[in-house]
Short mmCIF file of C-alpha atoms in Angstrom, two decimals:
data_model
loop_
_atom_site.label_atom_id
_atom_site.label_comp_id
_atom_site.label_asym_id
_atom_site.label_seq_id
_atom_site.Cartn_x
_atom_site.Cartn_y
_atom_site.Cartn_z
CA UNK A 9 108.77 83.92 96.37
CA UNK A 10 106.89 81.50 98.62
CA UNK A 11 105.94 84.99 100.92
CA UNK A 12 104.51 86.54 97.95
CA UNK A 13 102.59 83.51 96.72
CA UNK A 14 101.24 83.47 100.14
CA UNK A 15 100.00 86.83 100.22
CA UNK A 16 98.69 86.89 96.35
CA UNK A 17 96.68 83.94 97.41
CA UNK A 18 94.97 86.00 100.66
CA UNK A 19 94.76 88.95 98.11
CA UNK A 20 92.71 86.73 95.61
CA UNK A 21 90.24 85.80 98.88
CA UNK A 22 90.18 89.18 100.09
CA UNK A 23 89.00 90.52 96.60
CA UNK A 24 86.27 87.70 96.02
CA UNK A 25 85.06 87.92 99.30
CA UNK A 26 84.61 92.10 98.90
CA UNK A 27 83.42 91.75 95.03
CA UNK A 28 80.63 89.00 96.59
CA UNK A 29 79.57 92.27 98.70
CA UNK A 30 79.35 94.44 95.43
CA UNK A 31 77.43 91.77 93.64
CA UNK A 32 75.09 90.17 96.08
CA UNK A 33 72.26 92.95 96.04
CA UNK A 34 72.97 94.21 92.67
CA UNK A 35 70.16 94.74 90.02
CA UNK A 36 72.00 93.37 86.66
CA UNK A 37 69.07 95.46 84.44
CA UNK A 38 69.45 98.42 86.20
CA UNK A 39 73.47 98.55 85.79
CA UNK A 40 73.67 97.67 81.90
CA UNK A 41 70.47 100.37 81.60
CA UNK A 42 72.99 103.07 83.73
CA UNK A 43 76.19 102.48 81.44
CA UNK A 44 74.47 101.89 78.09
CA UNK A 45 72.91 105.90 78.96
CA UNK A 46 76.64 106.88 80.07
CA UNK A 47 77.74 110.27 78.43
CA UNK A 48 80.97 108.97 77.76
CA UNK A 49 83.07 112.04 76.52
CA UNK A 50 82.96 113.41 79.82
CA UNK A 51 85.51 110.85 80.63
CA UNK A 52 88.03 113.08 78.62
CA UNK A 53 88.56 115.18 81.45
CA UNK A 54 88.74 112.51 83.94
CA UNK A 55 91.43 110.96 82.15
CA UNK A 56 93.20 114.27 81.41
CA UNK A 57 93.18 114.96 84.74
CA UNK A 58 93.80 111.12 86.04
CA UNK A 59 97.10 111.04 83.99
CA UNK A 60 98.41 115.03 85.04
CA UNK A 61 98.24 113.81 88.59
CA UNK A 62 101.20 111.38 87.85
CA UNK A 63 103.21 114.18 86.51
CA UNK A 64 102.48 115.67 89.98
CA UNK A 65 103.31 112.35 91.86
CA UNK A 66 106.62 112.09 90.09
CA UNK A 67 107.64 115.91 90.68
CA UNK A 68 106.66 115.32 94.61
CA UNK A 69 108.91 111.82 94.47
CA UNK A 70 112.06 113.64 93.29
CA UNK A 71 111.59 115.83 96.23
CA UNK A 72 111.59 113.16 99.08
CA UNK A 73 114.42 111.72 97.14
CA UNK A 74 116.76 114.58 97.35
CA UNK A 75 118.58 113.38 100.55
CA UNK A 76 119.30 110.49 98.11
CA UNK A 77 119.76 111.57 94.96
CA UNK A 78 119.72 114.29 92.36
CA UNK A 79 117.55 112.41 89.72
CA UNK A 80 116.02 113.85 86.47
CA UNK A 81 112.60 114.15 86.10
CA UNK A 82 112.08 112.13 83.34
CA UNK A 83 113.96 109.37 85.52
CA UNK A 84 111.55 109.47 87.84
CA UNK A 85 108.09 110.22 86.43
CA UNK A 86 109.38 106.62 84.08
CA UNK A 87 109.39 104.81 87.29
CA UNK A 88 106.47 106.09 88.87
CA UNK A 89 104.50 104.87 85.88
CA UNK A 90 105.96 101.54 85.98
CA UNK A 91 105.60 101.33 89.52
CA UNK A 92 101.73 101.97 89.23
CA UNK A 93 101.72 99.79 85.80
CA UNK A 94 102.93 97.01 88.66
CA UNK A 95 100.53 97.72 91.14
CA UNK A 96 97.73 96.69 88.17
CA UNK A 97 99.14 93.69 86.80
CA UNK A 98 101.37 92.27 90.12
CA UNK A 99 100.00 91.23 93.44
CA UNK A 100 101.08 91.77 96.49
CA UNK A 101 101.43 95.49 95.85
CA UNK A 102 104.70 94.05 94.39
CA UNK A 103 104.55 98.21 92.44
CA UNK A 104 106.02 99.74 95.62
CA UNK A 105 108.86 97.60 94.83
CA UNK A 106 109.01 97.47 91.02
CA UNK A 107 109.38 101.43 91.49
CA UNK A 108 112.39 101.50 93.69
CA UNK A 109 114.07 98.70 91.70
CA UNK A 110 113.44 100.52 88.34
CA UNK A 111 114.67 103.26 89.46
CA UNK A 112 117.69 101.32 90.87
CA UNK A 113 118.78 100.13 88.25
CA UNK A 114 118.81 102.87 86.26
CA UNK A 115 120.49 105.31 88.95
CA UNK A 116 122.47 103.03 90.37
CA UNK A 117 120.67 104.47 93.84
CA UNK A 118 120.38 101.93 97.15
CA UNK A 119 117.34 100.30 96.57
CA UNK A 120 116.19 100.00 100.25
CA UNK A 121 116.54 104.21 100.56
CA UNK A 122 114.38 104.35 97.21
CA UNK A 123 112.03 102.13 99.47
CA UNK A 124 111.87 103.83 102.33
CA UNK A 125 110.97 107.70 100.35
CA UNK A 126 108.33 105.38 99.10
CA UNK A 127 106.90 104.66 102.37
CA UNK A 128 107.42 108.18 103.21
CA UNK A 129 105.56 109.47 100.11
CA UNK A 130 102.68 106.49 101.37
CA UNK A 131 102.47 108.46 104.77
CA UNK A 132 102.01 111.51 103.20
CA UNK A 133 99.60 110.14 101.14
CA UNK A 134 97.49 108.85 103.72
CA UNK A 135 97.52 111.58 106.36
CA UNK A 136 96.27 113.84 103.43
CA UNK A 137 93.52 111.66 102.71
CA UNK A 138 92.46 111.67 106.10
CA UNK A 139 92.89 115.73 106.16
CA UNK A 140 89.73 115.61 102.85
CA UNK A 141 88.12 113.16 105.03
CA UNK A 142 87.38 115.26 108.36
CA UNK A 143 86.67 118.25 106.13
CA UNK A 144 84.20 116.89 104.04
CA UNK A 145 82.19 115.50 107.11
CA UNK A 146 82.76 118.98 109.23
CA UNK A 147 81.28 120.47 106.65
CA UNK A 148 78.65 117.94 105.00
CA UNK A 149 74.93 118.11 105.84
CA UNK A 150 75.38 114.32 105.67
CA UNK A 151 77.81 114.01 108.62
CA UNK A 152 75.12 112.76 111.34
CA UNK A 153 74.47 109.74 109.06
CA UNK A 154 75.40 105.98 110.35
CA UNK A 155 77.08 105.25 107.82
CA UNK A 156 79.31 108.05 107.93
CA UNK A 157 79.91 107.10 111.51
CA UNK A 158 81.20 104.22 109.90
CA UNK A 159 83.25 105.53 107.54
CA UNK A 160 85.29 108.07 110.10
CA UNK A 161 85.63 105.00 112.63
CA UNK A 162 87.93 103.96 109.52
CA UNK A 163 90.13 106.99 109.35
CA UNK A 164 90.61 106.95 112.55
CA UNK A 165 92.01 103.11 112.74
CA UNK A 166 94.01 104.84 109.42
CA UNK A 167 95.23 107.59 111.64
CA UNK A 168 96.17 105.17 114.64
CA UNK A 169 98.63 103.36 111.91
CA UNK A 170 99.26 106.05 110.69
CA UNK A 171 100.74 107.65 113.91
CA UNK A 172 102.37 104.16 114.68
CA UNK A 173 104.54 103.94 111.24
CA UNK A 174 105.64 107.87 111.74
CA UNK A 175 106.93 106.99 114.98
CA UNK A 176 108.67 103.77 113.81
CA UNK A 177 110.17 106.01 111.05
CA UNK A 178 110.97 108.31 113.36
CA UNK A 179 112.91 105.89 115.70
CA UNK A 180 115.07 104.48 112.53
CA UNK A 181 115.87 108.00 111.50
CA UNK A 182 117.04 109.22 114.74
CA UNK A 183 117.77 106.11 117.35
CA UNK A 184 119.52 104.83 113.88
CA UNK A 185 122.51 103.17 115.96
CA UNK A 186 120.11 101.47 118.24
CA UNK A 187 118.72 99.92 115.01
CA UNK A 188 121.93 99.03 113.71
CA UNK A 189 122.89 97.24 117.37
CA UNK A 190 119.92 95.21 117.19
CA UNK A 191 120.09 93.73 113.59
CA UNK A 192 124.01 92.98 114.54
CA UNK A 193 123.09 90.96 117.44
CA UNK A 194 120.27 89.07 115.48
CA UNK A 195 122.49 88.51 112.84
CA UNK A 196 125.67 87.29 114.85
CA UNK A 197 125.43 83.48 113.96
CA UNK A 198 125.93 84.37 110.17
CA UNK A 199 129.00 85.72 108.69
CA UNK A 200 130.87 89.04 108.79
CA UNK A 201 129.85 89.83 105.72
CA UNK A 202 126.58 89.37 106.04
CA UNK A 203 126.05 91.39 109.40
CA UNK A 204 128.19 94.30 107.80
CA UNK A 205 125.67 94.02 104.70
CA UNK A 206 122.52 94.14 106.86
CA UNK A 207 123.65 97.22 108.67
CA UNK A 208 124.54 99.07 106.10
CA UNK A 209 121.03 98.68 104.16
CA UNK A 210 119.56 100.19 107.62
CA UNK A 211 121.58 102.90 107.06
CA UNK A 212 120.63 103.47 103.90
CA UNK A 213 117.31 103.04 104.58
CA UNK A 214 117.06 105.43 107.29
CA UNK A 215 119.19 107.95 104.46
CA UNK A 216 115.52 108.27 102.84
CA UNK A 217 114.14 108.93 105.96
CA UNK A 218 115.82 112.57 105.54
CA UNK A 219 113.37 114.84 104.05
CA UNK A 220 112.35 116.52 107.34
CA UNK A 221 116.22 118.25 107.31
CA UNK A 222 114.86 120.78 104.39
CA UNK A 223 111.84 122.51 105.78
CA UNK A 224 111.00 124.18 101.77
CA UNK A 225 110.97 120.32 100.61
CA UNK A 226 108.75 119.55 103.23
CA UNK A 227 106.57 122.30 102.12
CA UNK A 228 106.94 121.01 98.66
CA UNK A 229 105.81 117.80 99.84
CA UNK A 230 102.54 118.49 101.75
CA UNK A 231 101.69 121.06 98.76
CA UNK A 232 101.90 118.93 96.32
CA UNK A 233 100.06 116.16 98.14
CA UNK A 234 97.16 118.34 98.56
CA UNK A 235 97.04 119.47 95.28
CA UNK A 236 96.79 116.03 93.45
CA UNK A 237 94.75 114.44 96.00
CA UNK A 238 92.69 117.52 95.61
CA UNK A 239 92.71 117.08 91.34
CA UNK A 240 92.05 113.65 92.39
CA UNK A 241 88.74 114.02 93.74
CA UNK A 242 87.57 116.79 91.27
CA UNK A 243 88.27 113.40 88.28
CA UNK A 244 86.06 111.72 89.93
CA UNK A 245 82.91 113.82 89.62
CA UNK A 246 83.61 113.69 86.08
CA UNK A 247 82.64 110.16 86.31
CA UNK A 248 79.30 111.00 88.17
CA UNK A 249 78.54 113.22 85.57
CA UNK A 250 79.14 110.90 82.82
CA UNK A 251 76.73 108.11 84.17
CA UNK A 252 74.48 110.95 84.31
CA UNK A 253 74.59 111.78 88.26
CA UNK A 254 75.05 115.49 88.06
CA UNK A 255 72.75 115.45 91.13
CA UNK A 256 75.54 114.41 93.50
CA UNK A 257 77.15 117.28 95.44
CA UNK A 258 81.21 117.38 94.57
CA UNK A 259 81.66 116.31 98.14
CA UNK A 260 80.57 112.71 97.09
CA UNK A 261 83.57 112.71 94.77
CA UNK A 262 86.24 113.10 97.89
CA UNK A 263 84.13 110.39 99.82
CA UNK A 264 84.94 108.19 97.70
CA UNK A 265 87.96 109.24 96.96
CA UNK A 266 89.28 108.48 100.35
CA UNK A 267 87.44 105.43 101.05
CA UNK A 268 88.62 104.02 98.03
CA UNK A 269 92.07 105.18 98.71
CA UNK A 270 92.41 103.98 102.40
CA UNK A 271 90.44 100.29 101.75
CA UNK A 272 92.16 99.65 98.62
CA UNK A 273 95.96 99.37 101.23
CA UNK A 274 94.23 96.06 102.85
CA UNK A 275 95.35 92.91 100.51
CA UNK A 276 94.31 91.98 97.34
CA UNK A 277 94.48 91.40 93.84
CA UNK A 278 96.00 93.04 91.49
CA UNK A 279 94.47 96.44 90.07
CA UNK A 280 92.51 96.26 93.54
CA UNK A 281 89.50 94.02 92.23
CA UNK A 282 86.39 93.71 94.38
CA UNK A 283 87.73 96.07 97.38
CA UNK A 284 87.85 99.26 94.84
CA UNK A 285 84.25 98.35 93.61
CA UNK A 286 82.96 97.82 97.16
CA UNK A 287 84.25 100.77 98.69
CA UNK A 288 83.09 103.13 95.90
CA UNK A 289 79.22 101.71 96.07
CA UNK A 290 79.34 102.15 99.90
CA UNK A 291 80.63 105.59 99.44
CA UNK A 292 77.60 106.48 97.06
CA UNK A 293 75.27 104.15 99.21
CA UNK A 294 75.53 107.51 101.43
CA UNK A 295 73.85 109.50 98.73
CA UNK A 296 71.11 107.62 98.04
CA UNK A 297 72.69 105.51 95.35
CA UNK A 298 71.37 101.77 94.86
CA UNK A 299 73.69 99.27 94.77
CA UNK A 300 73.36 98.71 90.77
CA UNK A 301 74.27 102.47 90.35
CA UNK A 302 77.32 102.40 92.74
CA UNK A 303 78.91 99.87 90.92
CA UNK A 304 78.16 101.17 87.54
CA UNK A 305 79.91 104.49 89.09
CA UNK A 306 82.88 101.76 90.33
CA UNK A 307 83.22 100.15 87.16
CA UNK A 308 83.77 102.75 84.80
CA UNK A 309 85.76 105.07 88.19
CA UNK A 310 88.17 101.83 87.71
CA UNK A 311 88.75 101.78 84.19
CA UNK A 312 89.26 104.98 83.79
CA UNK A 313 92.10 104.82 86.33
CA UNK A 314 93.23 101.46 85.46
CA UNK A 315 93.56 101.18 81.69
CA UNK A 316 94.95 104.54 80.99
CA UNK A 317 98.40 104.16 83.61
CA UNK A 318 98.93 100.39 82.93
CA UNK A 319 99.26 101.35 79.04
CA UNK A 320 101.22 104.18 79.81
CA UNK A 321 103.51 101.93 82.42
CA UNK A 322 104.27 99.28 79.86
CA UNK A 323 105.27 102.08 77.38
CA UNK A 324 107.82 103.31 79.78
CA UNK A 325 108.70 99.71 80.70
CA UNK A 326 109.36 99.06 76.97
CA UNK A 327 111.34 102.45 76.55
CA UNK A 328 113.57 101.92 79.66
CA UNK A 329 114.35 98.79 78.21
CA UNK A 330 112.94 96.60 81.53
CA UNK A 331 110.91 93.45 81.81
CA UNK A 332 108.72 93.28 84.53
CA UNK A 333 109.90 90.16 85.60
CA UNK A 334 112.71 92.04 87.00
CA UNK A 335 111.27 95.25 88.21
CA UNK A 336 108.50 92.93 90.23
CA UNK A 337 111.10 90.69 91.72
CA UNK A 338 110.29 90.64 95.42
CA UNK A 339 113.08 91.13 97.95
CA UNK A 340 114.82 93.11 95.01
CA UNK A 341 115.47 96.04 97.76
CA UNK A 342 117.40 94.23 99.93
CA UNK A 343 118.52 91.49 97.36
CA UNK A 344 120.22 93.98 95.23
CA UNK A 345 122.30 96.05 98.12
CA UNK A 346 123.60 93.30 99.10
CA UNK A 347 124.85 92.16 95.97
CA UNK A 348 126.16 95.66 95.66
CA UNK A 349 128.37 95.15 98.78
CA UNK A 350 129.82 91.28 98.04
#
């Protein structure tokens, strides 16, 4: 608990410290002026679209989770929403968790494998993101600008990580034993129990490491990523065009998309305050946006994302009969195998 209140407390300074950069050179007539114009029903298919992109998240999550589990959809797609519900409301990015432990509780499933296809699913994510990126600028008329300079410096830091974690992954998948030899010896001066219960969540952890063994999931995986990251981007111009700039070319809608995506990972609040809003009037700062019109285009871009799936989440929190004080409990993934195992 004390690690989380920690890192809440760096998220709260991350987020003022990035919405300070969204605010400082913003003209407060000019933004009420560009949302009191807005053309709001074009926000209909933006939020069609934002919520049919979970169905797709929660179809691509069952895959990764076969070496797991055979869950039901409906399972699933429940905890995803809750997990991104958590994400809004919790710190910490305490949603990662609250999905695993929903879903462990109601499957019965080792917590610390429903972790790890999570962190497999975040790879995915981000290597996909990066994929949009270096398209967009190979093919922009923008791509000799500074700030776009800028912007692929940061996917390629991404990509670095990126490359890092996979071959971490990689090394608890298959060096597994090696693993398994080196928590033993660090936990020798504890009991029996205890060293046998620590091994045995690396082993489970490393069992939702396994998607790579089925090379149609895999292809089910990286399709699937595409194609909501893809639907994704496409919401997002819907946005433009409701704040009435129909002027920028549908390639400003995956800029932002990944910039958003990629700078929203660093710490902070909940629901991503201040860093969302920052990196989406940077992105349109590119464009020829002013400040005041970027973070109209961020405010409304968040709402639209943020109001619909936290609704949505505490419905399916309600239905699976959950509190969130539960779900959100950090250390639940490791907590809760153990428990299993006493």
């Amino acid at each position: 608990m004390r690690n989380v209140r920690r890192k809440a407390i760096i998220g709260a300074l991350v987020s003022v410290f990035f919405l300070w950069l969204a605010l400082r050179k913003v003209e407060y007539g000019d933004l009420w002026l560009t949302l009191k114009s807005a053309h709001w029903v074009y926000l209909i298919p933006n939020l069609i679209l934002v919520i049919g992109v979970m169905y797709i998240r929660a179809w691509r999550w069952r895959l990764i989770l076969r070496p797991v589990g055979d869950v039901p959809y409906k399972r699933v797609f429940s905890s995803t929403m809750i997990g991104f519900m958590a994400n809004n409301v919790l710190p910490a990015r305490l949603g990662e968790i609250a999905r695993a432990v929903s879903l462990g509780i109601k499957t019965g499933l080792s917590r610390s494998a429903l972790l790890a296809t999570i962190i497999v699913e975040r790879v995915y994510d981000s290597l996909t993101l990066l994929i949009f990126l270096w398209l967009v600028f190979a093919f922009s008329r923008i791509s000799d600008l500074t700030e776009v300079e800028r912007i692929s410096y940061l996917g390629w830091v991404f990509l670095a990580a990126n490359m890092f974690l996979i071959g971490l992954l990689a090394l608890l998948q298959y060096r597994n034993a090696g693993f398994v030899r080196v928590v033993t010896r660090m936990t020798r001066p504890f009991s029996k129990r205890i060293q046998t219960t620590a091994s045995e969540i690396i082993e489970k952890f490393a069992r939702g490491l396994r998607i790579h063994h089925n090379w149609k999931t895999t292809l089910g995986v990286i399709s699937s990523s595409l194609l909501l990251w893809f639907i994704m981007g496409i919401s997002n111009y819907f946005v433009f065009l409701a704040l009435g700039f129909d002027h920028l070319p549908w390639e400003a809608s995956f800029v932002v998309l990944v910039v958003v995506s990629l700078m929203i990972s660093i710490p902070s609040t909940a629901g991503y305050v201040g860093v969302f809003h920052w990196a989406t009037q940077i992105s349109l700062q590119v464009y020829g946006l002013k400040e005041s019109q970027g973070l109209a285009v961020a405010i409304v871009l968040h709402a639209a994302q943020y109001i619909p799936i936290t609704l949505l989440g505490f419905y399916f929190l309600r239905r699976e009969h959950l509190r969130l004080s539960t779900v959100g409990e950090t250390g639940d993934a490791d907590k809760t195998d153990a428990q299993q195992q006493s």
